[in-house]
XYZ file of C-alpha atoms in Angstrom:
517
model
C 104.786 51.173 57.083
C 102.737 53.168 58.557
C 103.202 57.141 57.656
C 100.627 60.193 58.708
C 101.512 63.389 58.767
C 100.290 65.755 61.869
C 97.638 68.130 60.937
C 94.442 69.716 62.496
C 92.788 67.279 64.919
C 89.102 66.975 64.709
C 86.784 65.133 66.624
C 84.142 62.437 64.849
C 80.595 61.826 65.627
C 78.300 59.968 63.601
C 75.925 59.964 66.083
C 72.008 60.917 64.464
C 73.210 60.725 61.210
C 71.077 57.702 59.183
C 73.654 57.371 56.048
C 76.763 58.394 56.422
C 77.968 57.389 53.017
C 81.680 59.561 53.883
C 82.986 59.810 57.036
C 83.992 64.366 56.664
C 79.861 64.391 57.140
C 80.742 63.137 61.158
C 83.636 65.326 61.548
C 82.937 68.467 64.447
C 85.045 71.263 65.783
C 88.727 70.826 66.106
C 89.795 68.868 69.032
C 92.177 68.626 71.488
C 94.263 65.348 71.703
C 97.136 63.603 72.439
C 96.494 59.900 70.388
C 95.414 60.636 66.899
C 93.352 57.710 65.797
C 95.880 55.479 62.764
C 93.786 53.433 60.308
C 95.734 50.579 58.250
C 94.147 49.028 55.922
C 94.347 45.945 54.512
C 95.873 46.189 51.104
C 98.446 48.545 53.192
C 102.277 47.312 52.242
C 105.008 47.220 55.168
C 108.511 47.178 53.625
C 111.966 47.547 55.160
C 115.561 47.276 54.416
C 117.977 44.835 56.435
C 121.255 46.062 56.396
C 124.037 47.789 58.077
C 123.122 49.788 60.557
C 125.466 52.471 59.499
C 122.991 52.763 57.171
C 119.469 51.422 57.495
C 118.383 52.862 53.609
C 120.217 50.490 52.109
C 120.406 46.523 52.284
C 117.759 43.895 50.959
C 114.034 45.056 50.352
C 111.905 42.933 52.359
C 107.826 42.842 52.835
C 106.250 42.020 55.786
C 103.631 39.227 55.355
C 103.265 36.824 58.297
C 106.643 37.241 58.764
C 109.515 39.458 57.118
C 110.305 37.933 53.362
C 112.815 38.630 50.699
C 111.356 40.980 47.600
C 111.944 39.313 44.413
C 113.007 40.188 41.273
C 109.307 40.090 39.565
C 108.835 43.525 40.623
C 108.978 47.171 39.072
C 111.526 49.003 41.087
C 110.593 53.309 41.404
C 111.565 55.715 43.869
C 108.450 54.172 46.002
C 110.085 51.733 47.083
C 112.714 53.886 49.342
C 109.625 56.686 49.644
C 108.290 53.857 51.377
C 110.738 52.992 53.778
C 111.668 56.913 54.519
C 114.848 56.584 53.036
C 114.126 58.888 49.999
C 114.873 57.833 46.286
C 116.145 54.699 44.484
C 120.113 55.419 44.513
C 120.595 52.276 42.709
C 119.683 48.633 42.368
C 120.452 45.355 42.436
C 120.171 41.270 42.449
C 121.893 38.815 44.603
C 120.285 35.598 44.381
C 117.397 36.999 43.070
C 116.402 39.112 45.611
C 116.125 42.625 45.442
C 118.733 44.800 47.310
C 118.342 48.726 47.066
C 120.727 51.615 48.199
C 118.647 54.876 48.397
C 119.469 58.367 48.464
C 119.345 59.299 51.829
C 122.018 57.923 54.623
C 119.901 56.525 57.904
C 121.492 55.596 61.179
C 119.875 55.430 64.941
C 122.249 56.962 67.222
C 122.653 57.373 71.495
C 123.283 61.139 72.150
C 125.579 61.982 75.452
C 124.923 65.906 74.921
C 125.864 66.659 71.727
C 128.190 63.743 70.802
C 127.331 60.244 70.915
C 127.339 57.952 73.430
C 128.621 54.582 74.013
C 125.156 52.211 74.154
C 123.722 55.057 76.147
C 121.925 58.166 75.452
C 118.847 60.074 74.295
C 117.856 58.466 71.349
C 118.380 60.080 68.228
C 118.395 59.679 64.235
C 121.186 60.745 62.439
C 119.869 61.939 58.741
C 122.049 62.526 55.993
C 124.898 63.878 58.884
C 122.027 65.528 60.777
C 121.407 64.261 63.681
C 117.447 64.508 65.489
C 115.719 63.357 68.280
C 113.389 60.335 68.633
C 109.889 61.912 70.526
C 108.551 59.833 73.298
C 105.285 59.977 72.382
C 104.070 56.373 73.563
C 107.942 55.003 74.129
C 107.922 51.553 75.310
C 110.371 49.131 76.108
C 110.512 46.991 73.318
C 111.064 50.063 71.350
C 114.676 50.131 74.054
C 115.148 46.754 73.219
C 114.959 47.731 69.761
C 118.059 50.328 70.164
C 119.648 48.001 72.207
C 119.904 45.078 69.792
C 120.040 47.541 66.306
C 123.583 49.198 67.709
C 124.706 45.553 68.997
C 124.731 47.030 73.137
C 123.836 44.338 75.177
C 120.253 44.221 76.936
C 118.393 46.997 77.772
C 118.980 47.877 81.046
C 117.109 51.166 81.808
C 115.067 53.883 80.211
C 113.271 56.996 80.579
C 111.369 59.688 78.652
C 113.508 63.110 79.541
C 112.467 66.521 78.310
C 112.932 67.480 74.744
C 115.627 68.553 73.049
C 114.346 70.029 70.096
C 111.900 68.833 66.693
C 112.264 65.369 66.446
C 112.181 63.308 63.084
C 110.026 60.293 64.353
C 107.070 60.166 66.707
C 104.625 57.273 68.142
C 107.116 54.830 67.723
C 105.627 51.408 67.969
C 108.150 48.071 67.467
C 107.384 44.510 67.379
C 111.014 43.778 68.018
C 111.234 41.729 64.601
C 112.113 44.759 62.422
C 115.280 45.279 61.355
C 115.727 48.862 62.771
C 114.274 51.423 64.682
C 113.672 53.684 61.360
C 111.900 50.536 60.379
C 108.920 50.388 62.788
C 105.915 51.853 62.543
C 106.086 55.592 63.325
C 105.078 59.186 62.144
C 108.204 60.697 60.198
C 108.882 64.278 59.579
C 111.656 66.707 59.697
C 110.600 69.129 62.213
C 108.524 66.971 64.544
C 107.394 68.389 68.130
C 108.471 66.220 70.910
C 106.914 66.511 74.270
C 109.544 64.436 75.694
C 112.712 62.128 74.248
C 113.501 58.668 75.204
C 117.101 58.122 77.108
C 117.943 54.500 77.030
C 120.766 52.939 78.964
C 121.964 49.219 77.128
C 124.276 46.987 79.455
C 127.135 47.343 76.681
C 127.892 50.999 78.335
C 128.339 49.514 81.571
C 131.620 48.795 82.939
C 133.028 47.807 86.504
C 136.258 49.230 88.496
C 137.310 49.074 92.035
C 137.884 52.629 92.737
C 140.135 54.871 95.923
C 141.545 51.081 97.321
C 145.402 50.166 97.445
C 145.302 48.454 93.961
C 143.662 47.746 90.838
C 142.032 44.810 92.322
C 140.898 46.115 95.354
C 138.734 49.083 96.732
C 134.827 50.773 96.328
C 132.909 48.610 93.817
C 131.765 51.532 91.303
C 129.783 51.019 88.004
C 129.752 53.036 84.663
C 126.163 53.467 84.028
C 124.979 56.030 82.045
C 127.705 57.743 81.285
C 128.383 58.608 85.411
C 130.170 56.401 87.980
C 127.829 55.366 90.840
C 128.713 53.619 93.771
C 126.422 49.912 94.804
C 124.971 49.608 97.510
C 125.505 47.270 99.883
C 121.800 46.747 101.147
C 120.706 44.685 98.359
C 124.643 43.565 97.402
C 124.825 39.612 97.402
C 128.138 38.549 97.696
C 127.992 35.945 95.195
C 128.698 38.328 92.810
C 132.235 39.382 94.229
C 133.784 36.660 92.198
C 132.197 37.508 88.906
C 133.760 41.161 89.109
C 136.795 40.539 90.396
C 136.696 38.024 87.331
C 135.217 40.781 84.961
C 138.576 43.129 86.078
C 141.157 40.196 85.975
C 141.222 40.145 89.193
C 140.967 36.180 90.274
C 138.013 35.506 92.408
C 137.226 37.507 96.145
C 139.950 36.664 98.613
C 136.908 35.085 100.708
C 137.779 36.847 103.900
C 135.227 36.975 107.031
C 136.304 40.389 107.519
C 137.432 42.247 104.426
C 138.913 45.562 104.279
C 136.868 48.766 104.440
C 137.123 51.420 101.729
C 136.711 54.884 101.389
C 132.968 55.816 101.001
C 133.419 58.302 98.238
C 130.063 60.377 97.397
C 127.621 60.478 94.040
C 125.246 58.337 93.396
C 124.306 54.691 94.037
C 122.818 51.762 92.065
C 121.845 48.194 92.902
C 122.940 45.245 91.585
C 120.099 42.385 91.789
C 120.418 39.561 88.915
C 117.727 36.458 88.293
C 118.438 33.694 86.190
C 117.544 34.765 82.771
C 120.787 37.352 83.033
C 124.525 35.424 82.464
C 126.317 38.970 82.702
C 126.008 41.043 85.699
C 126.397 44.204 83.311
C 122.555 43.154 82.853
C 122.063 43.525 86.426
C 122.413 47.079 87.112
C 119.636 49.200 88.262
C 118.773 52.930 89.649
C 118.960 53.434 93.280
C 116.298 56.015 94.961
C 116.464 55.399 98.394
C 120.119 55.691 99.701
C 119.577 57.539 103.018
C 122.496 56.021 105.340
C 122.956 53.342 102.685
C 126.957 52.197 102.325
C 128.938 51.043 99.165
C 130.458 47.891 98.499
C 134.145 47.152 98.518
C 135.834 43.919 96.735
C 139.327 42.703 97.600
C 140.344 40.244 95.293
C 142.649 37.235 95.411
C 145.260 39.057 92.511
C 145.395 42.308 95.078
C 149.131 43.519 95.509
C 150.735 45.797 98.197
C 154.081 46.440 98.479
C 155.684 47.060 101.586
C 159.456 47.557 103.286
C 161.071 45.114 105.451
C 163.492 47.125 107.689
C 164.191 49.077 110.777
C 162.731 52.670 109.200
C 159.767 53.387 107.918
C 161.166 54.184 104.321
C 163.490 51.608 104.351
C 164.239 48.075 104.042
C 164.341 45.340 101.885
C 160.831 45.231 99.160
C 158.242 42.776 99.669
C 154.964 42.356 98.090
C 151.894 40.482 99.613
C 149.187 39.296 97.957
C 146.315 37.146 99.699
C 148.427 36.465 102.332
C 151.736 35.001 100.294
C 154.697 36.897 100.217
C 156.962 37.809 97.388
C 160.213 39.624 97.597
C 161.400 42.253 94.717
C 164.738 41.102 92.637
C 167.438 42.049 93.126
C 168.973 41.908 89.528
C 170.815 44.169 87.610
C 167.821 43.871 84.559
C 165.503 45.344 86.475
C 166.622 47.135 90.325
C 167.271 50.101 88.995
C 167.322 54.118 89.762
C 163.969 54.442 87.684
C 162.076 51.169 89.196
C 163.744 52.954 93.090
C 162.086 56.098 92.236
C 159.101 54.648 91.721
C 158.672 52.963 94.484
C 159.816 55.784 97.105
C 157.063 57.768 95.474
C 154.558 54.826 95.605
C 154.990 54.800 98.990
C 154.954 58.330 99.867
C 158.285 58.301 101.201
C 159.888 61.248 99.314
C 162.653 60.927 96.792
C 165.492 58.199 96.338
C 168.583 58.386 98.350
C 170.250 55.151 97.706
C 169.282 51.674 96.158
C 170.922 48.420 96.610
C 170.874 44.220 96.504
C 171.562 42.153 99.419
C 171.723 38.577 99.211
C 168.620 36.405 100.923
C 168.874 35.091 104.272
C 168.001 31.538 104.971
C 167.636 28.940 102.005
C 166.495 30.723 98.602
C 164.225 27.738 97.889
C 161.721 28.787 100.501
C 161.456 32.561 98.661
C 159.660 33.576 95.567
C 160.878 36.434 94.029
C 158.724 39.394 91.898
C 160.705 41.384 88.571
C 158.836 44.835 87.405
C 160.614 47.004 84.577
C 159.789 50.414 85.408
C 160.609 53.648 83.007
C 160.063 56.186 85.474
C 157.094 57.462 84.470
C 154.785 55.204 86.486
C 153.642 56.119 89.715
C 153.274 52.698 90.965
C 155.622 49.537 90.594
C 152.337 47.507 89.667
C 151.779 49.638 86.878
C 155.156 48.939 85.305
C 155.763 45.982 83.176
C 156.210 42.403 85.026
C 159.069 40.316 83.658
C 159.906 36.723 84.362
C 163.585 36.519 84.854
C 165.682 33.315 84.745
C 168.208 34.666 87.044
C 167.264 36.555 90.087
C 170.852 36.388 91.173
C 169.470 35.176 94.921
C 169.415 39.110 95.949
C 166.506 40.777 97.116
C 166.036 45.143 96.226
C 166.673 47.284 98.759
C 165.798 50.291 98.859
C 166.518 53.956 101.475
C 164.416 57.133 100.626
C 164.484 60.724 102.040
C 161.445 60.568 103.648
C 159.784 59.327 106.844
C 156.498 57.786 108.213
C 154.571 57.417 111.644
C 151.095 56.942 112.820
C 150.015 59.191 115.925
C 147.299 61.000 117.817
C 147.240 64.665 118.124
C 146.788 64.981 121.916
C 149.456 62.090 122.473
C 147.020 59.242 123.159
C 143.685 60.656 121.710
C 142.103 62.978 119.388
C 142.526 62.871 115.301
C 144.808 60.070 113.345
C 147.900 61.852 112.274
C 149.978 60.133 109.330
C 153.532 61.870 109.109
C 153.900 61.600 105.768
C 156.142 63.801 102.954
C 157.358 66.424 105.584
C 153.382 66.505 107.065
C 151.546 65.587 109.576
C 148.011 64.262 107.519
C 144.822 63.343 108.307
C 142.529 60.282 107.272
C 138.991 59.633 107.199
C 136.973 57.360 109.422
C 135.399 55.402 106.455
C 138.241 52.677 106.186
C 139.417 52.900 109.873
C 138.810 49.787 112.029
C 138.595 48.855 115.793
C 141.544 46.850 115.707
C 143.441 49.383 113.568
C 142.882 51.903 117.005
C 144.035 49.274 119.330
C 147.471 48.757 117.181
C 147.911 52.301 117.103
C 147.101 52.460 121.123
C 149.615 49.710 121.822
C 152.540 51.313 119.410
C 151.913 55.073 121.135
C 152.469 53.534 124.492
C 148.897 54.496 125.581
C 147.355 50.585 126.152
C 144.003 49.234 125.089
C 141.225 51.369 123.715
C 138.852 52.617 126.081
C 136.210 54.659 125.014
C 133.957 55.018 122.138
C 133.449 58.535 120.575
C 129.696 59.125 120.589
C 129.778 62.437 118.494
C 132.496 62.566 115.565
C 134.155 65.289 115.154
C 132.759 66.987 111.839
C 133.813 66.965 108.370
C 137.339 68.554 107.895
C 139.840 68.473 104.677
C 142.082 65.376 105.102
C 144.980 63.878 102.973
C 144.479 60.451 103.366
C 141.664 58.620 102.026
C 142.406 55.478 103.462
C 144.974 53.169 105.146
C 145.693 49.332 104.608
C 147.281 47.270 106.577
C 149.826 44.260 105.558
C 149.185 41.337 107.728
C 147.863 41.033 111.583
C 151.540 41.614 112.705
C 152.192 44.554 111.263
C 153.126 47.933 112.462
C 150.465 50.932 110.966
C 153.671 52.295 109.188
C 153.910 49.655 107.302
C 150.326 50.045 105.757
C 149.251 51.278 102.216
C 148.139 54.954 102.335
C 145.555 55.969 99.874
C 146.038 59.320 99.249
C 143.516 62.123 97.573
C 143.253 63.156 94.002
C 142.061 66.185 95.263
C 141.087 68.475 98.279
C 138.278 66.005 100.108
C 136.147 66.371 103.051
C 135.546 63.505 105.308
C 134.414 62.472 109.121
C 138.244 62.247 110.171
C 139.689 58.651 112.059
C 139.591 59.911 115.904
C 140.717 57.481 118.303
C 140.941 57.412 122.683
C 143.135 55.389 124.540
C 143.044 54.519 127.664
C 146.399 56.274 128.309
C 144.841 59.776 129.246
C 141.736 59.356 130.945
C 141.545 62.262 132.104
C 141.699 64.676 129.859
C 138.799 62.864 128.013
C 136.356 64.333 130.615
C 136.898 67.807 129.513
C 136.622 66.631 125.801
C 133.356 67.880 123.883
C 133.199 64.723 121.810
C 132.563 62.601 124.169
C-alpha cells in the first residue's frame, strides 16, 4: 500500500545537469502544488485484510499480486504486517486452513456522517478510528472510490456524490480504489491523523432511499416523495414515466396504479425535487434517483394505487349514515358485529372524518340480499386516528349488520359570496379553506350544481394570492357523489397555498366588479 507522508514540496529539474547520480542534486526552491508526484516501486508489497467491516484491521492477510491472494503460513509475522495495512500492531495471530488471519491493535471502520451521527448509506464520508471518528479528504475523489463505500457498508449502488467543504483534519487523503479491495482503508491513500482536507466527499448509496406517498387520503395514495439524502424531495413530473407507478405502489404494498385516465391531483407541497429516470442495467428504482436543478414551474407526481381506501357515510347528514369503504371503485361496508363496532372503533372514525366527537353508534341490518355485499372488520383501541390504521380482522360472523354511526359535527361545501369567490369547507364548528393544487374543473361544476348557482362560467385569470388554509386537499368518492361526502386532507400545520376559488354562472353580475377577473 501505498503510504507518504506530506512534507515540504519541492520542485525537480534535472535539466543541464550531465550525471545526476541522486536525484536531491535536481531538487529547486519549494513549490507550490496540489498533486505530489507518488513513486512505487517494484519490489513495493500491497497487503490488506478482508474482514468485517466493523472492523477492517482484522480478518485474513492477503497480498496483492495479479490479483488479491491468501498469505500463508511460511511467513514471519511482526508488527509490519498491521504497520502495513494502517491498522497498527499485531494484536494476535492465527491459522485457519493455513492461511494467515491477523487481529491488530487498532479498531478500523468507514462510516457515512449525517452531522455528527451517522447516517443510513448516506453521508460525508468518514473513518471511525479506535471510537474516533475523521473525515475522508477529497483530494482526487472519484466514483469508484463511492462505489467503494457503497458496496464496503452493503448500501445498494451508488447513486450520487459530491465533494462538500471540510469538516475538519482528515485521516486519509488521495484516495485512489480499483474497486477490488476489500475496504476503503484498504486502497491506496496518504494516512495520517491530522490530515488537511480541502474538501470531503458526501456520497448518497440507493440503500438510504426510500419511497412514500405523502398529504393524499391514504397510505397508498398522494405526492410521490423520495428519501434521498437524508431530506424528502418531491419528483418531478417532467421527466416522470409512468411505468414506474406500479413498481412503487408495489415497493409500499400498495398493489399496482389504479390505471386511471384521469387520476386524482394532490397537494403540491414545497422543498425540493428529484428525477426519477432508470435504463436497463438498474432492477430497483431506488437506483434511479437523481438531483433536480431546474424546477422552475415544474409539478410533482402523485400515485393512486389499486389498495387505496376511503371511507365514507351513507346517509341523509353529512356525519351520518351507515360506513362504507371504497377502494378502486368496489365497495365494502363496515360490520356491524359486536367484536369489533364499538365506542373506540366510533370514535375513531368521527374524528377520521372530521366530524367532531361520537354521539351515538349502532347496527342495522342490510337491505337487499347479503350475498351481493362484502363486508370490512377493523379493531380499533382508540388511539388511532384513522380506522385504516387499526388492525383488520377477518370475522366469520358479520351478523348481516352494517355500523352505523351519528357524530356531533357537521359538513358542507360552499362559496363565500354565495355562488363565487373562495371554497369554504364547514368543517369542526369552521368555515375552512383549501388550496387550488388538488381542485378540479369538474369538482367546481358539482359544487355549482349543489349551491343552486348552474354550470361554471368563467375562468379566474388572476388567483387570488397565497393565504393560510386548513385544508390541503379534497377527494372525492365516486362520479355521483356529493363534495360532502369527499375525503378532506387536512394540515399538519399552519400552510400557505393559492386557495380553490370558483364562479358560477349564478351571479354574473357581481363578477364585473370583481378584481380577479
Amino acid at each position: 500500500m501505498s503510504n507518504y507522508v506530506r512534507s515540504e514540496k519541492m520542485g525537480v529539474d534535472c535539466a543541464g545537469i550531465d550525471s545526476v547520480t541522486n536525484l536531491w542534486l535536481c531538487a529547486g526552491k519549494p513549490n507550490q502544488c496540489k498533486n505530489p508526484v507518488v513513486v512505487t516501486c517494484e519490489g513495493h508489497e500491497r497487503l490488506q485484510l478482508l474482514g468485517s467491516p466493523t472492523n477492517v484491521c482484522s480478518g485474513q492477510l492477503q497480498q496483492k499480486k495479479t490479483k488479491w491472494e491468501a498469505v500463508k503460513n511460511n511467513i514471519n509475522v511482526t508488527d509490519r504486517l498491521c504497520t502495513e495495512v494502517n491498522c497498527g500492531a499485531v494484536k494476535n495471530y492465527t491459522y485457519v486452513d493455513q492461511n494467515l488471519h491477523l487481529t491488530c491493535t487498532d479498531t478500523v471502520k468507514v462510516v457515512l456522517m449525517d452531522g455528527k451521527k451517522e447516517g443510513k448509506c448516506f453521508g460525508r464520508v468518514h473513518v471511525n478510528k479506535n471510537g474516533l471518528s475523521q473525515p475522508v479528504c477529497g483530494a482526487g475523489w472519484t466514483a469508484e472510490n463511492s462505489h467503494m463505500v457503497c458496496k464496503e457498508l452493503s448500501c445498494g449502488k451508488l447513486i450520487e456524490w459530491t465533494n462538500k467543504a471540510p469538516v475538519g483534519p482528515g485521516v486519509m487523503d488521495d484516495v485512489n480504489c480499483s474497486g477490488n479491495e476489500s475496504s476503503l482503508w484498504h486502497c491506496k491513500a496518504r494516512h495520517g491523523p491530522q490530515l488537511t482536507c480541502q474538501q470531503t466527499p458526501h456520497v448518497i448509496c440507493s440503500g438510504s432511499v426510500k419511497f412514500s406517498l405523502a398529504d393524499g387520503p391514504g397510505k397508498c395514495a398522494g405526492r410521490l416523495e423520495v428519501l434521498h439524502g437524508g431530506e424528502w424531495k418531491r419528483v418531478a413530473q417532467s421527466k416522470w414515466n409512468e411505468k414506474y407507478s406500479d413498481n412503487i405502489c408495489q415497493h409500499l404494498n400498495c398493489g399496482k396504479t389504479t390505471g386511471e385516465s384521469h387520476p386524482e391531483r394532490f397537494f403540491q407541497g414545497s422543498g425540493s425535487f428529484v428525477s426519477i429516470v432508470c435504463d436497463r442495467n438498474q432492477p430497483d428504482i431506488s437506483e434511479c434517483v437523481k438531483s433536480e436543478q431546474n424546477t422552475r414551474n415544474e409539478e410533482a407526481v402523485g400515485i393512486t394505487c389499486e389498495n387505496h381506501e376511503v371511507v365514507f357515510l351513507k346517509g341523509s347528514e353529512s356525519c351520518s349514515g351507515a360506513v362504507g369503504i371504497r377502494q378502486n371503485n368496489n365497495t365494502f361496508w363496515l360490520s356491524g358485529s359486536n367484536e369489533t363496532w364499538n365506542s373506540e372503533a366510533a370514535e375513531t372514525l368521527c374524528q377520521q372524518m372530521h366530524c367532531g366527537r361520537l354521539t351515538n353508534f349502532s347496527s342495522s341490518s342490510s337491505a337487499g340480499d347479503i350475498s351481493d355485499m362484502t363486508f370490512r372488520a377493523y379493531r380499533c383501541s382508540g388511539k388511532q386516528s384513522s380506522l385504516f390504521d387499526c388492525d383488520k380482522v377477518e370475522l366469520p360472523d358479520h351478523n348481516e349488520t352494517i355500523a352505523q354511526v351519528e357524530c356531533s359535527g357537521k359538513i358542507n361545501v360552499s362559496l363565500s359570496e354565495g355562488c363565487w369567490g373562495k371554497v369554504r369547507i364547514f368543517a369542526e364548528g369552521k368555515y375552512k379553506g383549501v388550496c387550488a393544487d388538488s381542485w378540479t374543473e369538474e369538482m367546481s361544476k358539482t359544487l355549482c350544481q349543489e349551491t343552486s348557482c348552474g354550470e361554471t362560467i368563467l375562468k379566474v385569470r388572476k388567483p387570488p394570492p397565497r393565504a393560510l388554509v386548513t385544508f390541503k386537499s379534497l377527494h372525492t368518492i365516486g362520479n355521483n357523489s356529493s363534495l360532502r361526502e369527499s375525503t378532506f386532507v387536512k394540515t399538519e400545520k399552519r400552510e400557505r397555498c393559492i386557495p380553490a376559488y370558483v364562479v358560477c354562472e349564478g351571479k354574473i353580475s357581481f363578477m364585473l366588479k370583481f378584481s380577479f377577473i
